[in-house]
PDB file of C-alpha atoms in Angstrom:
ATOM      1  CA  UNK W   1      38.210 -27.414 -30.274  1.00  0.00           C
ATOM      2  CA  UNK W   2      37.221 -24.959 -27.198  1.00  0.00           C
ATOM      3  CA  UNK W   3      34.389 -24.822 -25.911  1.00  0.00           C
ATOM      4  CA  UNK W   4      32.203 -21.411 -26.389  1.00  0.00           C
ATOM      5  CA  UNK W   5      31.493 -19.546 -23.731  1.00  0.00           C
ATOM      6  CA  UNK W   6      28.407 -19.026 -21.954  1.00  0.00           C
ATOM      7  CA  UNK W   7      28.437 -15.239 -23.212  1.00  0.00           C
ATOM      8  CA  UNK W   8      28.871 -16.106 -26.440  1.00  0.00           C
ATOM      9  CA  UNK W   9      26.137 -18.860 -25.933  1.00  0.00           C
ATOM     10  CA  UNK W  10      24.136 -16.246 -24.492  1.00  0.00           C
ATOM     11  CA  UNK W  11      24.537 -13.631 -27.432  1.00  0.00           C
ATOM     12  CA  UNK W  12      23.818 -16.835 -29.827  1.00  0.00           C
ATOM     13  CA  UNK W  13      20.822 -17.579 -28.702  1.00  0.00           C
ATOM     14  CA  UNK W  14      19.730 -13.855 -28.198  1.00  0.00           C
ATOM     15  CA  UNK W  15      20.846 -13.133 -32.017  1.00  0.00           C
ATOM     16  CA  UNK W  16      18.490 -16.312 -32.690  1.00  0.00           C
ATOM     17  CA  UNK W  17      15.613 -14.901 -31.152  1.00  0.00           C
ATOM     18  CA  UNK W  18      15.756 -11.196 -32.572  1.00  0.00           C
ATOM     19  CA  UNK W  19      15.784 -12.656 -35.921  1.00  0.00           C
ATOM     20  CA  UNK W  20      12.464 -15.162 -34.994  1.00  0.00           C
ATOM     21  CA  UNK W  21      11.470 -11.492 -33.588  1.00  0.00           C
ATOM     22  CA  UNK W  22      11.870 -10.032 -36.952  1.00  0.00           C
ATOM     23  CA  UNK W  23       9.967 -12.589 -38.704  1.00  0.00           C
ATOM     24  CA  UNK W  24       6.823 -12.778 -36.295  1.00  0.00           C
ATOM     25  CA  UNK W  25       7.011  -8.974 -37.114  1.00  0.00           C
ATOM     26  CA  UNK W  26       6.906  -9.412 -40.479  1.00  0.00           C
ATOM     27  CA  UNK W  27       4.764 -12.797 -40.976  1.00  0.00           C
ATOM     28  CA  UNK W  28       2.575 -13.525 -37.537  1.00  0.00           C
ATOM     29  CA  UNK W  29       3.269 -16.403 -35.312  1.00  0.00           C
ATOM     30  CA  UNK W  30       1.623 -18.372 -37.429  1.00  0.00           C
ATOM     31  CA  UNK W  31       2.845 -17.620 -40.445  1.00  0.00           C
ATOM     32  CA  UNK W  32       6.783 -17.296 -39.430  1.00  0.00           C
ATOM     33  CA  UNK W  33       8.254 -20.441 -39.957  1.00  0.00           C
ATOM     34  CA  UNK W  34      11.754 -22.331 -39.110  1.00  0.00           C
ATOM     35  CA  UNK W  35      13.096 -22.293 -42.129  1.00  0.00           C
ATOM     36  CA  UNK W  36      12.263 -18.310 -42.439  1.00  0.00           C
ATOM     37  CA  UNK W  37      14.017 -17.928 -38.971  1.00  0.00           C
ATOM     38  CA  UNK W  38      16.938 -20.084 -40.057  1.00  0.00           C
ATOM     39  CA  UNK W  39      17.678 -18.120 -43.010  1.00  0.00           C
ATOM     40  CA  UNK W  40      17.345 -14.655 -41.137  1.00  0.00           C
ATOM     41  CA  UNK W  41      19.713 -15.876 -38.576  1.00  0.00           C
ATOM     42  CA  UNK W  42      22.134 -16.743 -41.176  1.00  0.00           C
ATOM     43  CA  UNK W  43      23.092 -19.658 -38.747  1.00  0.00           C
ATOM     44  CA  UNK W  44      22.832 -23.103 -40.083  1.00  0.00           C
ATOM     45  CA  UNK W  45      19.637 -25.266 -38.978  1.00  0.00           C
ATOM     46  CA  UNK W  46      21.951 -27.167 -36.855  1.00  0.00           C
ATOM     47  CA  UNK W  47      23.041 -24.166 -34.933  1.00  0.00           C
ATOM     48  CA  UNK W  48      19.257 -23.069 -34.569  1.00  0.00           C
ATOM     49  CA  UNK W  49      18.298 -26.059 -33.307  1.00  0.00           C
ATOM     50  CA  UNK W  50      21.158 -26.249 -31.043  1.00  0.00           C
ATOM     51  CA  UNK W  51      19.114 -23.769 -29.218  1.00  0.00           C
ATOM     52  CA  UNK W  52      15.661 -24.771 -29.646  1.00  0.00           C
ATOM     53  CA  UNK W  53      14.360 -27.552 -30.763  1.00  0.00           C
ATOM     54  CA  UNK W  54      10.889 -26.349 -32.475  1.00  0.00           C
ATOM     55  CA  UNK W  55       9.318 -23.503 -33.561  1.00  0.00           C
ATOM     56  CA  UNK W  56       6.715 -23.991 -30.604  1.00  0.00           C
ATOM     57  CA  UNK W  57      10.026 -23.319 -28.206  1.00  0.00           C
ATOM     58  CA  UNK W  58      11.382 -20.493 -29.966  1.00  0.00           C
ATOM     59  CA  UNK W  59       8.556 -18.503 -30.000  1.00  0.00           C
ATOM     60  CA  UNK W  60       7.323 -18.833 -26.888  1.00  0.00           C
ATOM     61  CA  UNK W  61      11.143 -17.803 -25.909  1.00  0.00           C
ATOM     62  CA  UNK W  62      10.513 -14.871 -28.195  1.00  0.00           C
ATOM     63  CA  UNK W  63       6.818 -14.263 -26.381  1.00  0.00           C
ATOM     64  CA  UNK W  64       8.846 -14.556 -22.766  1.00  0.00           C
ATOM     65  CA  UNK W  65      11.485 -11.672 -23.920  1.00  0.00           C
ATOM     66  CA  UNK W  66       9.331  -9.190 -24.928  1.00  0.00           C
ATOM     67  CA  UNK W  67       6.831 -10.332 -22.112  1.00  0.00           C
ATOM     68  CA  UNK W  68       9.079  -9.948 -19.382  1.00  0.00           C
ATOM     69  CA  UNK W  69      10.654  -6.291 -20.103  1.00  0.00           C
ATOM     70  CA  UNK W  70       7.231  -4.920 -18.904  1.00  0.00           C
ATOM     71  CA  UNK W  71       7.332  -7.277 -15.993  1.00  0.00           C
ATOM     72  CA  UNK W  72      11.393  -5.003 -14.683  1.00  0.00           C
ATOM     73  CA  UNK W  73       9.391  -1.673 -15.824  1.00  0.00           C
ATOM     74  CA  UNK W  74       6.844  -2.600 -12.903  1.00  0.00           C
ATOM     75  CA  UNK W  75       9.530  -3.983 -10.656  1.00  0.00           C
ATOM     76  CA  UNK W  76      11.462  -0.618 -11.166  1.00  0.00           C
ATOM     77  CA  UNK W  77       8.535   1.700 -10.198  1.00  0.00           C
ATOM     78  CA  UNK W  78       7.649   0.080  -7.355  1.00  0.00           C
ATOM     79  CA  UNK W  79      11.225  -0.544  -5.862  1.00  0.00           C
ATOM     80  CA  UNK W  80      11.740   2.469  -3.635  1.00  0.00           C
ATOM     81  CA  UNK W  81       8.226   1.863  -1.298  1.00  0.00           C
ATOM     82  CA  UNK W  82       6.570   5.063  -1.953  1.00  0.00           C
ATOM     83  CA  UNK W  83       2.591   5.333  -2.872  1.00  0.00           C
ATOM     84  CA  UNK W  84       3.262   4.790  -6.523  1.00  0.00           C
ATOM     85  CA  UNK W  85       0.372   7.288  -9.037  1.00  0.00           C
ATOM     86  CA  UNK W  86      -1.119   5.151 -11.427  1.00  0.00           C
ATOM     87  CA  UNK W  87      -0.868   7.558 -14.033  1.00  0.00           C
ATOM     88  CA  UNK W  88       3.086   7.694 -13.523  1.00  0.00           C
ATOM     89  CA  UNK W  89       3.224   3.733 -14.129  1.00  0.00           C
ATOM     90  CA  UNK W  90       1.481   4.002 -16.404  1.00  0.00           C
ATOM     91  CA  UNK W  91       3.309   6.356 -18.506  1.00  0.00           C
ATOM     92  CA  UNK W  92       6.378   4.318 -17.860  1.00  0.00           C
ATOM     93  CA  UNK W  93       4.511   1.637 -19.067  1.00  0.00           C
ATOM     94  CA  UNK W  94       3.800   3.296 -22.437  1.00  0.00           C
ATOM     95  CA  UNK W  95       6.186   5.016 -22.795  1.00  0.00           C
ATOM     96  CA  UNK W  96       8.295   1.368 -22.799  1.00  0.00           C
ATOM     97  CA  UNK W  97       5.845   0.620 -25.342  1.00  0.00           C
ATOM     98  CA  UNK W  98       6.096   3.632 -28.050  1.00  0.00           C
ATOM     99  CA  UNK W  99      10.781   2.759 -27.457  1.00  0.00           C
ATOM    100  CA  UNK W 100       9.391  -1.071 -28.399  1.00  0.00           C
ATOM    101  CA  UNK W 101       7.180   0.335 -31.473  1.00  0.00           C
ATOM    102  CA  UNK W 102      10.567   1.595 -32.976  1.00  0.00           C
ATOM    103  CA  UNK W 103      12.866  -0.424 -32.370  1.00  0.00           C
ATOM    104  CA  UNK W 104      15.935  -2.069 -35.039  1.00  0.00           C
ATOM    105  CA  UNK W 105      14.011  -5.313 -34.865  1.00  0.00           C
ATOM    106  CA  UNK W 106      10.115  -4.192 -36.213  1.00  0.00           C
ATOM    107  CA  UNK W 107       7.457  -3.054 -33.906  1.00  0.00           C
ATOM    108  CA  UNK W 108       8.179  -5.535 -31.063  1.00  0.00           C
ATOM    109  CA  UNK W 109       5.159  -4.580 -29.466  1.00  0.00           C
ATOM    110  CA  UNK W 110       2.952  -6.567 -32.496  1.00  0.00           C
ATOM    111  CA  UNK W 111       4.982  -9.333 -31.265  1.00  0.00           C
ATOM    112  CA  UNK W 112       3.248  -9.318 -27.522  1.00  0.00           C
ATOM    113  CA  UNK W 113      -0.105  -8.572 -28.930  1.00  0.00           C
ATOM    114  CA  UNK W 114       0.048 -11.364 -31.473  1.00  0.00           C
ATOM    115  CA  UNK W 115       1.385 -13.565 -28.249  1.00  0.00           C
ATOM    116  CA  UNK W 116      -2.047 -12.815 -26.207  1.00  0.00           C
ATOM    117  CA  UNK W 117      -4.057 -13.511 -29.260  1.00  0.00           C
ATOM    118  CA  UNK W 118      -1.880 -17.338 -29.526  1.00  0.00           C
ATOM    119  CA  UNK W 119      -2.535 -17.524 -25.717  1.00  0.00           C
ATOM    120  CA  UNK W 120      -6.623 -17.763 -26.271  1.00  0.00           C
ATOM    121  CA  UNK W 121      -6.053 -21.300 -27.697  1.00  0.00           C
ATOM    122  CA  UNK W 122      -4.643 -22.492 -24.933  1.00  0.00           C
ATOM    123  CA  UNK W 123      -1.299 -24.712 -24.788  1.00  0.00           C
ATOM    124  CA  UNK W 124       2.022 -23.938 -23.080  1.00  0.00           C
ATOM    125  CA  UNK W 125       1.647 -19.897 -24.645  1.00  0.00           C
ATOM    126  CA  UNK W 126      -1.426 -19.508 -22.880  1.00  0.00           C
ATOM    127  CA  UNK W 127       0.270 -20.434 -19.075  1.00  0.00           C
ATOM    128  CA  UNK W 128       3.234 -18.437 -20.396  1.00  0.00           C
ATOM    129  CA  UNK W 129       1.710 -15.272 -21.338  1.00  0.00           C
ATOM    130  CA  UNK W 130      -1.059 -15.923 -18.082  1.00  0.00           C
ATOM    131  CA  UNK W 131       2.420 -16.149 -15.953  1.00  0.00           C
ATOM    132  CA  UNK W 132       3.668 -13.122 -17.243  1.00  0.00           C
ATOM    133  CA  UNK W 133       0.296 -11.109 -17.087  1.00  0.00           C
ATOM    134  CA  UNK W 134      -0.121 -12.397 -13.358  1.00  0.00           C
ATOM    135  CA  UNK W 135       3.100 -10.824 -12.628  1.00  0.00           C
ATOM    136  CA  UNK W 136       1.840  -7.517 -13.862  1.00  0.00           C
ATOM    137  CA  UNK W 137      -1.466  -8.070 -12.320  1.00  0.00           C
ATOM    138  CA  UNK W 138       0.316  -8.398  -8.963  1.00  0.00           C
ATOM    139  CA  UNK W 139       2.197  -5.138  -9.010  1.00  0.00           C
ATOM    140  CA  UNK W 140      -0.924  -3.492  -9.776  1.00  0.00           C
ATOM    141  CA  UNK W 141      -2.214  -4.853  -7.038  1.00  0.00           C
ATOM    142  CA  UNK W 142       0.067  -3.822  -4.795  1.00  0.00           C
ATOM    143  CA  UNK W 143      -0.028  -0.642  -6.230  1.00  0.00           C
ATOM    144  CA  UNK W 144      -3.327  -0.137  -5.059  1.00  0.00           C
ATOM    145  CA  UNK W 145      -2.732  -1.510  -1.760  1.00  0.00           C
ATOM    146  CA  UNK W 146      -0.404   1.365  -1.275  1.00  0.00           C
ATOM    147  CA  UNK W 147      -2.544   3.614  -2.004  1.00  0.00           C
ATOM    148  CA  UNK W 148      -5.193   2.740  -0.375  1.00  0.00           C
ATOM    149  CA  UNK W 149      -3.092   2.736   3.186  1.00  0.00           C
ATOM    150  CA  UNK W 150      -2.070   5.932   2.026  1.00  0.00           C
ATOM    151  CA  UNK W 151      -6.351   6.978   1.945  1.00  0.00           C
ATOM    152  CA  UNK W 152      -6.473   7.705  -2.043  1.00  0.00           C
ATOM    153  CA  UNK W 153      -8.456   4.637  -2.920  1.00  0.00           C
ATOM    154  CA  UNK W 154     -11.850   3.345  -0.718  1.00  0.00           C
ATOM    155  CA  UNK W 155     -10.572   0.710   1.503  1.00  0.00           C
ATOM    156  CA  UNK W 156     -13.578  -1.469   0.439  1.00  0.00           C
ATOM    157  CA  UNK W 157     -12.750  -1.638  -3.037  1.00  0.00           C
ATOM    158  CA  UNK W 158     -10.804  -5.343  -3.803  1.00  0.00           C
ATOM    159  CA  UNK W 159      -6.838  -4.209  -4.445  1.00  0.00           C
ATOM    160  CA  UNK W 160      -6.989  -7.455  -7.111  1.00  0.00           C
ATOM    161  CA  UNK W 161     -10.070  -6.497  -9.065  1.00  0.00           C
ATOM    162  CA  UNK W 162      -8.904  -2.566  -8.893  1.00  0.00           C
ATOM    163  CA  UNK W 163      -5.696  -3.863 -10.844  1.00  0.00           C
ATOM    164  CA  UNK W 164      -6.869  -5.611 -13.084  1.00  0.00           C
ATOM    165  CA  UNK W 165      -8.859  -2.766 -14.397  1.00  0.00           C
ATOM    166  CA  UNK W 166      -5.851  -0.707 -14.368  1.00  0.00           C
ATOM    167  CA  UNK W 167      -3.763  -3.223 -16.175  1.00  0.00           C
ATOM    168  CA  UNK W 168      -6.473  -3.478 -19.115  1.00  0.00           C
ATOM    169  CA  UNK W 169      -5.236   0.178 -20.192  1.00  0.00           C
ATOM    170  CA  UNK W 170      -1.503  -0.831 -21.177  1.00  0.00           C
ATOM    171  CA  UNK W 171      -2.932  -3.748 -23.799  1.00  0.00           C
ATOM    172  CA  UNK W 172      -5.799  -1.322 -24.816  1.00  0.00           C
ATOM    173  CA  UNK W 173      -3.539   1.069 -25.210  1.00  0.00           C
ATOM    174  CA  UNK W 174      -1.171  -1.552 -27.339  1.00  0.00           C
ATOM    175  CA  UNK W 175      -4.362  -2.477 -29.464  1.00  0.00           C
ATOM    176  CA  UNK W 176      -5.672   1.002 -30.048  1.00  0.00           C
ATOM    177  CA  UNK W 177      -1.829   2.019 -31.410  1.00  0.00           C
ATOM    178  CA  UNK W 178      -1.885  -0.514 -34.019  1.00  0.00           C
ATOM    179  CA  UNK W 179      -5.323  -0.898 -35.023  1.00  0.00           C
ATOM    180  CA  UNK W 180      -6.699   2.175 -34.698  1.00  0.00           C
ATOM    181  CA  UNK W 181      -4.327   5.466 -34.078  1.00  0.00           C
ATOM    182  CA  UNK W 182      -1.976   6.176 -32.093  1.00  0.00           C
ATOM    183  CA  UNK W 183      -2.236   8.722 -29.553  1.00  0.00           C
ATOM    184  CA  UNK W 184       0.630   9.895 -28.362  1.00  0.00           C
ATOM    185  CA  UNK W 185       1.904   8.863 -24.371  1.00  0.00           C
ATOM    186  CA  UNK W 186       1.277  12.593 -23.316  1.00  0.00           C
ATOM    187  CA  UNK W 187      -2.672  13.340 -24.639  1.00  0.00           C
ATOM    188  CA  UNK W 188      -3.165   9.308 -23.239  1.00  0.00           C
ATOM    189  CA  UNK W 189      -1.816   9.964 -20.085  1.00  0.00           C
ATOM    190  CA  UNK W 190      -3.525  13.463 -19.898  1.00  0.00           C
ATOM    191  CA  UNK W 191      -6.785  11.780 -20.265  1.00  0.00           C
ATOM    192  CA  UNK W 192      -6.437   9.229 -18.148  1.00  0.00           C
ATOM    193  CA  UNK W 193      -5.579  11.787 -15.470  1.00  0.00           C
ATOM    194  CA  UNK W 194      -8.985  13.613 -16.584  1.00  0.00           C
ATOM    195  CA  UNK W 195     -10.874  10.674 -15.954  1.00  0.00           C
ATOM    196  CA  UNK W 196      -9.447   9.537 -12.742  1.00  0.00           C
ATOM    197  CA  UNK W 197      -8.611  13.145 -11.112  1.00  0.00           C
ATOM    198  CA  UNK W 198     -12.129  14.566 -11.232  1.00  0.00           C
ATOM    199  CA  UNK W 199     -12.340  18.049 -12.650  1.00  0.00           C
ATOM    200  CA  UNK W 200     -10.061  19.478 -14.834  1.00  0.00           C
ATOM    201  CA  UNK W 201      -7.375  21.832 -12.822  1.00  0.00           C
ATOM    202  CA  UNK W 202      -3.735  20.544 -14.693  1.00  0.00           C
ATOM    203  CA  UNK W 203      -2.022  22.489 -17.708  1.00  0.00           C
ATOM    204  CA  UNK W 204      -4.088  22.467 -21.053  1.00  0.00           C
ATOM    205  CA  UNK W 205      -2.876  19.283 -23.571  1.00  0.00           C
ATOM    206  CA  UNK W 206      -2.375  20.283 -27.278  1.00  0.00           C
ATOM    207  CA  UNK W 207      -1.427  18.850 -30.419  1.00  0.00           C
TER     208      UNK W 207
END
């Protein structure tokens, strides 16, 4: 027989991991199980396992996907070298995450919040997801670094600890949306420009 490709490997194992997607969507990490996967796949368990060889693997691959597209959204604003705005990344940021909300597969984004919540007990989620937040964590960082070379942030204040706050607004944000209600990108970003710009002196926000 010939072999398969590694494309079509590659678009195996992705149509593998949209379907776990679409069950952690639908059922929780904890409550989507192999056999659920399996049958959403419409692959045989062989062919699932092929791939990965427990749920504990496959779901942490699922975590890492949907992890790692905000990791490129940071990459991508900070690529040319300018003194990035906060407020722009941060729109990019949600704005990512409202595309995610709706996408063919479920809210993806209940996927990423459900992997931080799996992360507090520890085990090989909680380095993943720390990995993937330390990423983040360190464009922030630099993204203050920029700025404060470029005079718009006090010098003394520590680049790390100045990120990290900054970085707490995408999963608030993430948290509010599904829990609470969602504001939409534009009033968020407009009031995080009224609380970090001072006085009010930009066009009026309405519903």
């Amino acid at each position: 027989m010939p072999r398969i490709t590694e494309a079509r490997r590659q678009a195996r194992r992705d149509e593998i991991l949209r379907a776990a997607v679409r069950c952690v969507v639908r059922s929780g990490y904890q409550g989507a199980t192999m056999a659920d996967i399996i049958e959403e796949s419409g692959l045989s368990a062989g062919a699932v396992y092929g791939y990965f060889a427990s749920k504990a693997e496959l779901l942490a691959a699922v975590a890492d996907s949907q992890l790692g597209v905000l990791d490129e959204v940071m990459a991508d604003a900070l690529a040319d070298g300018a003194v990035p705005d906060p407020v722009d990344i941060l729109g990019r940021l949600t704005d990512h995450v409202r595309k995610r909300a709706t996408g063919a597969d479920g809210d993806l984004t209940v996927v990423i919040v459900q992997a931080w919540g799996e992360a507090i007990f520890g085990g090989p989620m909680r380095d993943l997801v720390a990995e993937r937040v330390g990423k983040l964590l360190d464009g922030w960082t630099e993204v203050v670094r920029r700025r404060q070379a470029a005079g718009l942030i006090d010098p003394a204040a520590r680049p790390a600890d100045v990120g990290w706050v900054l970085h707490s607004m995408v999963p608030g944000y993430m948290l509010m949306r599904l829990n609470v209600r969602d504001l939409p990108p534009r009033r968020y970003l407009a009031s995080v420009h009224a609380l970090l710009d001072g006085p009010p002196g930009g066009p009026a926000v309405h519903d």
